[in-house]
Coordinates of C-alpha atoms in Angstrom, one line a residue:
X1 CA -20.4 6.6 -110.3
X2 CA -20.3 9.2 -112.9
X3 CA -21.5 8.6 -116.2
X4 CA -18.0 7.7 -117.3
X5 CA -16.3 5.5 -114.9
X6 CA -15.2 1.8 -115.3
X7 CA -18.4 0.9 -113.3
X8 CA -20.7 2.8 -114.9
X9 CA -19.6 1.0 -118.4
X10 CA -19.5 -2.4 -116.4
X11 CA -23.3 -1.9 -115.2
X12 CA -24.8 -1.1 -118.2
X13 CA -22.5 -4.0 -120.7
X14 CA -22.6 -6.6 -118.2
X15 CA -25.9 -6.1 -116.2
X16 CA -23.8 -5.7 -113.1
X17 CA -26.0 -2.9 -111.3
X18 CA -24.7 -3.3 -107.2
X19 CA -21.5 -1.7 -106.2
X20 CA -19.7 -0.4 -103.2
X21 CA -16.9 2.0 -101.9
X22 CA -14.7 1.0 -100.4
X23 CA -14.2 4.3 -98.5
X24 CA -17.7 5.1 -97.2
X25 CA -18.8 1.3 -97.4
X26 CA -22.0 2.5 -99.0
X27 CA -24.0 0.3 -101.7
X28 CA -25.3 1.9 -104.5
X29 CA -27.4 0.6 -107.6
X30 CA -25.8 1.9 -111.6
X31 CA -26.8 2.6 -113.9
X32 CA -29.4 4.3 -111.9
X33 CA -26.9 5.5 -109.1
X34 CA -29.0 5.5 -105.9
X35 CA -27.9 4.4 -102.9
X36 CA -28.8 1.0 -101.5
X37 CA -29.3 0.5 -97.8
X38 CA -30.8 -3.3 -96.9
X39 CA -29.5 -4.9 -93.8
X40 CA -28.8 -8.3 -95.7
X41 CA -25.5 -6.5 -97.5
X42 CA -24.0 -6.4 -93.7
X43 CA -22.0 -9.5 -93.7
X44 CA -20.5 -8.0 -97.4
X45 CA -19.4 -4.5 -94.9
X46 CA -17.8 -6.8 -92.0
X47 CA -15.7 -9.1 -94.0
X48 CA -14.3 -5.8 -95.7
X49 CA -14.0 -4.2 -92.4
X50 CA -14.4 -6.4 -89.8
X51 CA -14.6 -4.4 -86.1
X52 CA -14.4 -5.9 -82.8
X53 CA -15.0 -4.4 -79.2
X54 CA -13.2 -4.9 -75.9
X55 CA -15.0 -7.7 -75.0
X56 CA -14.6 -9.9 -77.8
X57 CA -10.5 -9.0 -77.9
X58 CA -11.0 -10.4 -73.9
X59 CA -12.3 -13.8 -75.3
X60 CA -10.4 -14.1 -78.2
X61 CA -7.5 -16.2 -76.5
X62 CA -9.8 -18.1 -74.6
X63 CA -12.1 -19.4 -77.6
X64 CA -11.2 -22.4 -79.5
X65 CA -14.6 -22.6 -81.8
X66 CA -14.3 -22.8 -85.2
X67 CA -16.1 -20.4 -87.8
X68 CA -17.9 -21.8 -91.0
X69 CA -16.9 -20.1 -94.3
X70 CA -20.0 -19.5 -97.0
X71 CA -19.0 -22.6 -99.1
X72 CA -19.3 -24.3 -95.9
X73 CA -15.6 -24.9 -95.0
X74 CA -14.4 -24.8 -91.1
X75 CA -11.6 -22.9 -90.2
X76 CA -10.1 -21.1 -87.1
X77 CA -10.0 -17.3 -86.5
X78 CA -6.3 -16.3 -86.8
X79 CA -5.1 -19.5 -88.8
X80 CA -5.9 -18.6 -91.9
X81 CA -3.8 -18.7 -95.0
X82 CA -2.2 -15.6 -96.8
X83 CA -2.3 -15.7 -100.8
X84 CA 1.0 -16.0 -102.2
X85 CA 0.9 -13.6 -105.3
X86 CA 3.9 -14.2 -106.7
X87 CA 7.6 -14.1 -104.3
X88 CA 5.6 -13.0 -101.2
X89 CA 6.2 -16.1 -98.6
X90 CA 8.9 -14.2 -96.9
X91 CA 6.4 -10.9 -96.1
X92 CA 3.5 -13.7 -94.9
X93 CA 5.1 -14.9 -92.4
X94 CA 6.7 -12.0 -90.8
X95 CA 2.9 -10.9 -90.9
X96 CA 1.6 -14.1 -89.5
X97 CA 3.7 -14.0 -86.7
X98 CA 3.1 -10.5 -86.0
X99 CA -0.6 -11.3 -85.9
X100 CA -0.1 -13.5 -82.8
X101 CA 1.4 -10.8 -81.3
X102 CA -1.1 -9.9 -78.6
X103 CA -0.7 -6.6 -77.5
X104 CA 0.2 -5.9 -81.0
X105 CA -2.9 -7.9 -82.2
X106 CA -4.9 -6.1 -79.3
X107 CA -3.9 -2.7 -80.3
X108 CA -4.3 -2.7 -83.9
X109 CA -7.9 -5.0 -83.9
X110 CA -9.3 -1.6 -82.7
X111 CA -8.7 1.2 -84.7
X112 CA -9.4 3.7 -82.3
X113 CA -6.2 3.1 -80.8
X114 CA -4.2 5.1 -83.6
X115 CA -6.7 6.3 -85.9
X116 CA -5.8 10.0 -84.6
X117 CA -2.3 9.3 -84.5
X118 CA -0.9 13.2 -86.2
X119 CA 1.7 13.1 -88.7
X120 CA 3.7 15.7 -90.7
X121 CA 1.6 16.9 -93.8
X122 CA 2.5 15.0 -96.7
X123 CA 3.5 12.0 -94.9
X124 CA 2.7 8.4 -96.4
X125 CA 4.3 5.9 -93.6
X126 CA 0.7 6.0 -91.7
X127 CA -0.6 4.1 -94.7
X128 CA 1.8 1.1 -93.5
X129 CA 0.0 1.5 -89.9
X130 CA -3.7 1.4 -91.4
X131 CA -3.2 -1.6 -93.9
X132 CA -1.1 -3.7 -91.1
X133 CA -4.6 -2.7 -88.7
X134 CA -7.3 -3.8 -91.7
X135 CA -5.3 -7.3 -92.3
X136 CA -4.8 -8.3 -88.6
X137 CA -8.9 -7.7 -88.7
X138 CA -9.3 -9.9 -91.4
X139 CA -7.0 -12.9 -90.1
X140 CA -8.9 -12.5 -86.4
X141 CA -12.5 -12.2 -88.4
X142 CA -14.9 -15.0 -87.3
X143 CA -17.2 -14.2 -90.2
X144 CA -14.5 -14.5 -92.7
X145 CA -16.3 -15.6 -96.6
X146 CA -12.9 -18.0 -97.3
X147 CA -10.5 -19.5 -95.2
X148 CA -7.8 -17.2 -96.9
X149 CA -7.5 -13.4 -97.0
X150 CA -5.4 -11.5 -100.0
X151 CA -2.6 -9.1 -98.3
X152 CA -2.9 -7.5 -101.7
X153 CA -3.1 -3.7 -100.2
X154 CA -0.8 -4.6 -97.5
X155 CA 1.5 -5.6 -99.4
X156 CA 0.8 -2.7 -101.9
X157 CA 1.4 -0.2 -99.1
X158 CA 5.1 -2.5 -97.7
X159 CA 6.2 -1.0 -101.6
X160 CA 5.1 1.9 -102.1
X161 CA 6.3 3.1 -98.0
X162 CA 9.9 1.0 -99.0
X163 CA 10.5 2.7 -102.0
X164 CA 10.5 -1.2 -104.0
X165 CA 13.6 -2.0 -101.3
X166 CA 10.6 -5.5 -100.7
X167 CA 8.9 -6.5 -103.6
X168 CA 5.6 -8.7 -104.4
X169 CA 7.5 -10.5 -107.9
X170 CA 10.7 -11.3 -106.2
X171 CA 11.5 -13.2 -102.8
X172 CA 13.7 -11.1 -100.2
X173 CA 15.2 -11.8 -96.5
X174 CA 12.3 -11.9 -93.5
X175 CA 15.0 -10.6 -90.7
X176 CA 15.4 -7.8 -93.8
X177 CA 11.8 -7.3 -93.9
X178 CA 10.9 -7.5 -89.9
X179 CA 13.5 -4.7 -88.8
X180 CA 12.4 -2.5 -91.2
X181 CA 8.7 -3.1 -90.7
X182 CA 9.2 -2.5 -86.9
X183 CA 11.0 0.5 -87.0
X184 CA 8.9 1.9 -89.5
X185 CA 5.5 1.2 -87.6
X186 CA 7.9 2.7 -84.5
X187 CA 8.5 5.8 -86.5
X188 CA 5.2 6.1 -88.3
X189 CA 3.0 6.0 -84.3
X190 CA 5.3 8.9 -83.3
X191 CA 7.7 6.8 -81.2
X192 CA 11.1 8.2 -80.3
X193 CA 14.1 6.2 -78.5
X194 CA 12.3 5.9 -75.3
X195 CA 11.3 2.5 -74.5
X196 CA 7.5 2.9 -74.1
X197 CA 6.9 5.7 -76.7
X198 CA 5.1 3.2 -79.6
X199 CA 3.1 -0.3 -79.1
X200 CA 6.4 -1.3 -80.7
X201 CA 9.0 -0.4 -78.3
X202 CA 6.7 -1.4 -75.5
X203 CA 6.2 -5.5 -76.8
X204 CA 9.4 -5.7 -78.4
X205 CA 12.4 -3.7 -77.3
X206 CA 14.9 -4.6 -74.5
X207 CA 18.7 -3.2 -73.8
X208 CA 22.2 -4.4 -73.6
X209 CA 25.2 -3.3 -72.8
X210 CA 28.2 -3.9 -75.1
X211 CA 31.5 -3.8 -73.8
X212 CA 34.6 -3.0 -76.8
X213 CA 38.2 -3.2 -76.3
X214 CA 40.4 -2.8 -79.3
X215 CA 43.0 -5.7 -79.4
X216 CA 46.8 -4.6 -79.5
X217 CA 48.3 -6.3 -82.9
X218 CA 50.2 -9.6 -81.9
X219 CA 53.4 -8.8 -84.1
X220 CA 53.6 -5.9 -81.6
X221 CA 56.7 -6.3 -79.2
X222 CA 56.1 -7.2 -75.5
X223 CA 57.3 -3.8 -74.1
X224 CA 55.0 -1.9 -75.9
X225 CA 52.2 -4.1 -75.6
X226 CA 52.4 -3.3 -71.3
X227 CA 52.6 0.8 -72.9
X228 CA 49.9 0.7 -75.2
X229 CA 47.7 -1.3 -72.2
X230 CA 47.8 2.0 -70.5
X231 CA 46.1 3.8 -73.7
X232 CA 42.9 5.0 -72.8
X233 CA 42.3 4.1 -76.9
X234 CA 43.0 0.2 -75.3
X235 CA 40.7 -0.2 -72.7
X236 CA 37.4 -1.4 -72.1
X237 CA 34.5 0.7 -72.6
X238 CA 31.0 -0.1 -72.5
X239 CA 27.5 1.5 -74.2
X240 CA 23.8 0.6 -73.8
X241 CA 22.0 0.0 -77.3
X242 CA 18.3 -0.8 -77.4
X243 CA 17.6 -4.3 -79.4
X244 CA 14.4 -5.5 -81.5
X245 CA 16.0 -9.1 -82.1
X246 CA 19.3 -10.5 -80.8
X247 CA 21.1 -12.1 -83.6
X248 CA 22.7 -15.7 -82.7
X249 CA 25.6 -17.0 -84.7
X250 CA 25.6 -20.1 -86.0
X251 CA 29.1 -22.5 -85.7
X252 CA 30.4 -23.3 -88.8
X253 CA 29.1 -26.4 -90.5
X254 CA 31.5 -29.3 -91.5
X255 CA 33.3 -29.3 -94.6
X256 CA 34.0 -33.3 -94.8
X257 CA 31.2 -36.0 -95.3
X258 CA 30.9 -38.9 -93.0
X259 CA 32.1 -42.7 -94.2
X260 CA 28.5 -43.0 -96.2
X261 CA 29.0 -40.0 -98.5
X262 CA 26.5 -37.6 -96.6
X263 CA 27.0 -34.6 -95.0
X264 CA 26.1 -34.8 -91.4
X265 CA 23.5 -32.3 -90.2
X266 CA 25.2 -30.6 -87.0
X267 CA 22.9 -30.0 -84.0
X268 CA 23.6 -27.4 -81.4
X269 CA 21.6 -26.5 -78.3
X270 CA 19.7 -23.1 -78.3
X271 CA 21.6 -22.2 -74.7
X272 CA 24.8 -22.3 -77.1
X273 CA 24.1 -19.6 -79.4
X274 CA 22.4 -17.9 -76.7
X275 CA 26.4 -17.7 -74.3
X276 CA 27.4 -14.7 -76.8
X277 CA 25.3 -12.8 -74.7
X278 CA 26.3 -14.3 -71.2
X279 CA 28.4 -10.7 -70.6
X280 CA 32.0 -12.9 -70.7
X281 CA 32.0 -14.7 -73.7
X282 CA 33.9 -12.2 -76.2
X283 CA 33.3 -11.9 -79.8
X284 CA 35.8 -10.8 -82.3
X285 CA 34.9 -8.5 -85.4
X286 CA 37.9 -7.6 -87.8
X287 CA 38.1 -4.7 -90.4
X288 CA 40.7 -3.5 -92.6
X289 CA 42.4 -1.7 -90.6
X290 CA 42.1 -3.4 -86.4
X291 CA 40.1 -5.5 -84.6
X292 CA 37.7 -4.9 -81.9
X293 CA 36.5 -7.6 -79.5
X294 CA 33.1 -7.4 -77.7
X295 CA 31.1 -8.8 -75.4
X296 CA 27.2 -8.7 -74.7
X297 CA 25.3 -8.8 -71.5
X298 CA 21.4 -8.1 -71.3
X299 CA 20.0 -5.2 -69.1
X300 CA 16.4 -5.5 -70.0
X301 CA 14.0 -8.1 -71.5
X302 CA 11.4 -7.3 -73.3
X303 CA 7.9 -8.9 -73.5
X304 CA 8.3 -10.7 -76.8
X305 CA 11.9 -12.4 -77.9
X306 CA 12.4 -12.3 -81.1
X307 CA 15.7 -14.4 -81.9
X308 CA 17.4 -13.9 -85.6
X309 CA 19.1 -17.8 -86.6
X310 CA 22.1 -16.5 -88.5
X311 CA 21.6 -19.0 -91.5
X312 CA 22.6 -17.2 -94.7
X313 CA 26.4 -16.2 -95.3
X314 CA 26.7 -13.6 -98.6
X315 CA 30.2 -13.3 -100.4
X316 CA 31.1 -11.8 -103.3
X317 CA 29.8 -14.9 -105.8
X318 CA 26.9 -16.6 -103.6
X319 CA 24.8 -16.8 -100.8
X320 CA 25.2 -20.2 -98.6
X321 CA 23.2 -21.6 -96.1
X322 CA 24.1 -23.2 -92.4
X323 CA 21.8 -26.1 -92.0
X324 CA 22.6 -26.7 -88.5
X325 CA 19.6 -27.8 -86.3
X326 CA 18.9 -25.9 -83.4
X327 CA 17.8 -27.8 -80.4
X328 CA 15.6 -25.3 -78.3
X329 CA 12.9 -25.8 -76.0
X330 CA 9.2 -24.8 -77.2
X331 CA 8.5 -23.9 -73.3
X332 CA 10.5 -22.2 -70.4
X333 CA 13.4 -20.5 -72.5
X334 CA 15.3 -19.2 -69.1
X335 CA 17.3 -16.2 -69.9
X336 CA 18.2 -15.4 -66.5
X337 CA 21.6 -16.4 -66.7
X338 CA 22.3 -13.8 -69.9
X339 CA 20.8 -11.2 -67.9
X340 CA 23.1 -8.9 -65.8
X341 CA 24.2 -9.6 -62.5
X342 CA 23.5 -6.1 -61.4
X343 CA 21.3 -6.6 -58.1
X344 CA 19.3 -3.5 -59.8
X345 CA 18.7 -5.3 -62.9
X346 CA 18.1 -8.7 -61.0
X347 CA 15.1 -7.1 -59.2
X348 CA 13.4 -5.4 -62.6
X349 CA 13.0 -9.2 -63.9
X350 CA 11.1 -11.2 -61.5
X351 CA 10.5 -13.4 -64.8
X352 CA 12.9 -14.2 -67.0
X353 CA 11.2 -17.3 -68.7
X354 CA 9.8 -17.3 -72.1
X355 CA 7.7 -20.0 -74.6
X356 CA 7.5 -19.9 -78.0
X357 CA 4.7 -18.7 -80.2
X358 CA 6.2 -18.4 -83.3
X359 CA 8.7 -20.4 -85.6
X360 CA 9.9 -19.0 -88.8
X361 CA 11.8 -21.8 -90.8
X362 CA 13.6 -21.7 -94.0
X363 CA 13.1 -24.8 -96.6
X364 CA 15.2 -25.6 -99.8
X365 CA 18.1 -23.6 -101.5
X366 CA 19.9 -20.7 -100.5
X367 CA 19.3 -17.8 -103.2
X368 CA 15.9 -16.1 -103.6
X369 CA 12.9 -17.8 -105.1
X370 CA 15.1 -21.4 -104.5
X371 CA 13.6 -21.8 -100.7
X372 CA 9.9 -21.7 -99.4
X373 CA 9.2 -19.9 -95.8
X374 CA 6.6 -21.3 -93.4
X375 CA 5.8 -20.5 -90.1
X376 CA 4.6 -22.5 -87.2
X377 CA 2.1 -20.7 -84.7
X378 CA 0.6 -21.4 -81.5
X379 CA -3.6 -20.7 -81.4
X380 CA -4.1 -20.1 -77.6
X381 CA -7.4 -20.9 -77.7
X382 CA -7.1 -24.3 -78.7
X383 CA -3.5 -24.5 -77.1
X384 CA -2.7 -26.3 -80.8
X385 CA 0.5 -25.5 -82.8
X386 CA -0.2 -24.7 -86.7
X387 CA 2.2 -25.0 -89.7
X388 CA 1.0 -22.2 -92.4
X389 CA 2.4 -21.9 -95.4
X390 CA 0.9 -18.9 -97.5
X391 CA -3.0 -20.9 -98.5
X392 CA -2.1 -24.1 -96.4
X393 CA -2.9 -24.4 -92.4
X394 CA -2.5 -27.7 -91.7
X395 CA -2.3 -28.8 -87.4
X396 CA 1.2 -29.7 -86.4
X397 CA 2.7 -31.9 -83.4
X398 CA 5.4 -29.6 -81.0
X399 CA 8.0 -32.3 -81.3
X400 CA 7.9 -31.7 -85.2
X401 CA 9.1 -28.3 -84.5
X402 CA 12.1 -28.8 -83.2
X403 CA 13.2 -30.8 -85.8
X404 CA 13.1 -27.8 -88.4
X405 CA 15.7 -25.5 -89.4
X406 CA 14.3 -22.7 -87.3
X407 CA 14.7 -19.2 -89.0
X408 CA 12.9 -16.5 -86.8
X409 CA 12.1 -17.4 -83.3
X410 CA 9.2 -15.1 -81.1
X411 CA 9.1 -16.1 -77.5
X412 CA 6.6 -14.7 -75.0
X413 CA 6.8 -13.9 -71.7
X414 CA 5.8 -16.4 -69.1
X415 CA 3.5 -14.2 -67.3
X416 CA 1.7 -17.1 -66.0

């Protein structure tokens, strides 16, 4: 406010004379600088940093009203658009979809929940944490001035805290973006490898166990095939690995067109992808040197799914795409049969059913800036599934859905 700031200057050559900080969220009046206090500047302090307590987070799934904007414009807490600014449409919807998150939602609407979270002096990560907090407020804000927010300082704090690994000007991978966004949040609220050690861990992280056996070379004679069987170096050996997403390989999509000179678009059920992880259905993954077959089998579920579409295949000149449709259901996803048949792990899941509240899809091109993202989510309240596409909500029918060349899937628990 000194006598040589920017807004000091502004004030006096443009007869602008109210300002705030945005720190202290105080009002003051230049060129004269004293402070302004009048309750009608309230509405100006919420929309910047809009607060809610634990009985409106108890409604907030239930209620299905719609808020006005100030140009008069309806819209619906939590479907509201994110501005593109220039390549950001992969980062808005991993951030959409996180917002319907609910305990994540839950814990981060109320900053007291991490606000005295310590970290190491000279740390920056926490500013990731805070920005993530201040734009799920603003997306659940019923008193919202547009029916769009900016995820300007968000988006700000995703490049500063990757070192410019995601950037605003140029479009990157969402699965890139999502496993290093939940990690870091993991890392930057203190959590460690144990399960429920970050709001993280606790929503989205389950365990498998992956069994590896190296496979004997097939040029190799059949004597010492039955030796090298009884190398310790040949047998089957299992780990456990925690797991934020499961990644589902897609089958290769036909090379030939059909009689009318078009590709046909391959479809394949969900329950499909999903057998890599059935604990018998092997995989095989070559290097230069052997090959190693594994096979997957889940110990734990977590409360949120999160299911990675392998789409994009990189080589050495160009990135192509898989369009395969995926056929899955939008309600009761069982996943009891890819769960363990350990009577030990059998008992920890009474529920092994999950519905879908968010649907990450990939339109256009491989390449970046050649495709769009978009995101279909679910509004509880109103039980109505949204398409959003950075400014654009639009309502959407469920069969629609299915129909679209799903990307990122987040399922939810059916604790119903």
């Amino acid at each position: 406010r000194g006598s040589h700031s920017h807004a000091y200057t502004h004030s006096v050559q443009c007869s602008h004379y109210v300002f705030i900080n945005l720190h202290s969220l105080k009002f003051y009046c230049l060129p004269d600088d004293y402070e302004i206090i009048d309750s009608s500047l309230d509405d100006i302090k919420y929309v910047l940093d809009p607060t809610f307590n634990n009985d409106q987070i108890k409604v907030i799934d239930k209620a299905s009203k719609l808020s006005r904007t100030l140009e008069g414009k309806t819209y619906l807490p939590g479907m509201v658009g994110l501005n593109n600014i220039k390549a950001n449409d992969y980062c808005n919807v991993i951030l959409q979809a996180l917002a319907h998150v609910v305990p994540l939602r839950n814990y981060f609407l109320q900053e007291l929940n991490y606000v005295n979270t310590k970290r190491p002096p000279g740390d920056t990560s926490f500013r990731l944490v805070q920005r993530l907090g201040e734009l799920i407020r603003k997306i659940w804000n019923p008193s919202n001035f547009k029916t769009h927010i900016s995820p300007h300082e968000m988006l700000q704090a995703v490049v500063y805290c990757s070192k410019k690994q995601f950037q605003i000007t140029e479009q990157g991978d969402p699965i890139t973006f999502l496993s290093w966004m939940l990690n870091h949040l993991h890392m930057s609220l203190n959590g460690t490898k144990k399960i429920g050690s970050s709001i993280i861990y606790k929503t989205f992280c389950g365990q498998m166990r992956i069994y590896t056996r190296k496979v004997i070379p097939v040029e190799t004679p059949e004597l010492q095939k039955l030796e090298l069987m009884e190398l310790d170096e040949y047998k089957e050996t299992y780990t456990t690995a925690p797991f934020l997403y499961l990644t589902l390989d897609l089958p290769a999509a036909p090379l030939y067109q059909d009689e009318l000179n078009e590709n046909i678009i391959p479809q394949v059920p969900l329950s499909v992808l999903l057998s890599k992880f059935d604990g018998s259905s092997e995989k095989e993954y070559k290097s230069y040197k052997e090959s190693i077959l594994k096979r997957f089998e889940l110990i734990r579920l977590p409360r949120y799914l999160i299911l990675y579409i392998k789409r994009f295949t990189r080589n050495n000149f160009f990135v192509e795409k898989n369009p395969t449709i995926v056929n899955f259901p939008i309600v009761e996803l069982d996943m009891a049969e890819y769960l363990s048949s350990d009577p030990a792990v059998q008992d920890a899941h009474p529920v092994t059913t999950y519905n879908l509240i968010a649907n990450i899809i990939h339109d256009g091109q491989p390449g970046a800036g050649k495709g769009i993202y978009r995101v279909h989510l679910r509004h509880k309240g109103s039980k109505q599934w949204y398409q959003v596409q950075d400014l654009h909500v639009e309502d959407i029918l469920p069969q629609i859905i299915t129909l679209s060349e799903a990307y990122i899937q987040i399922y939810e628990m059916d604790s119903s």
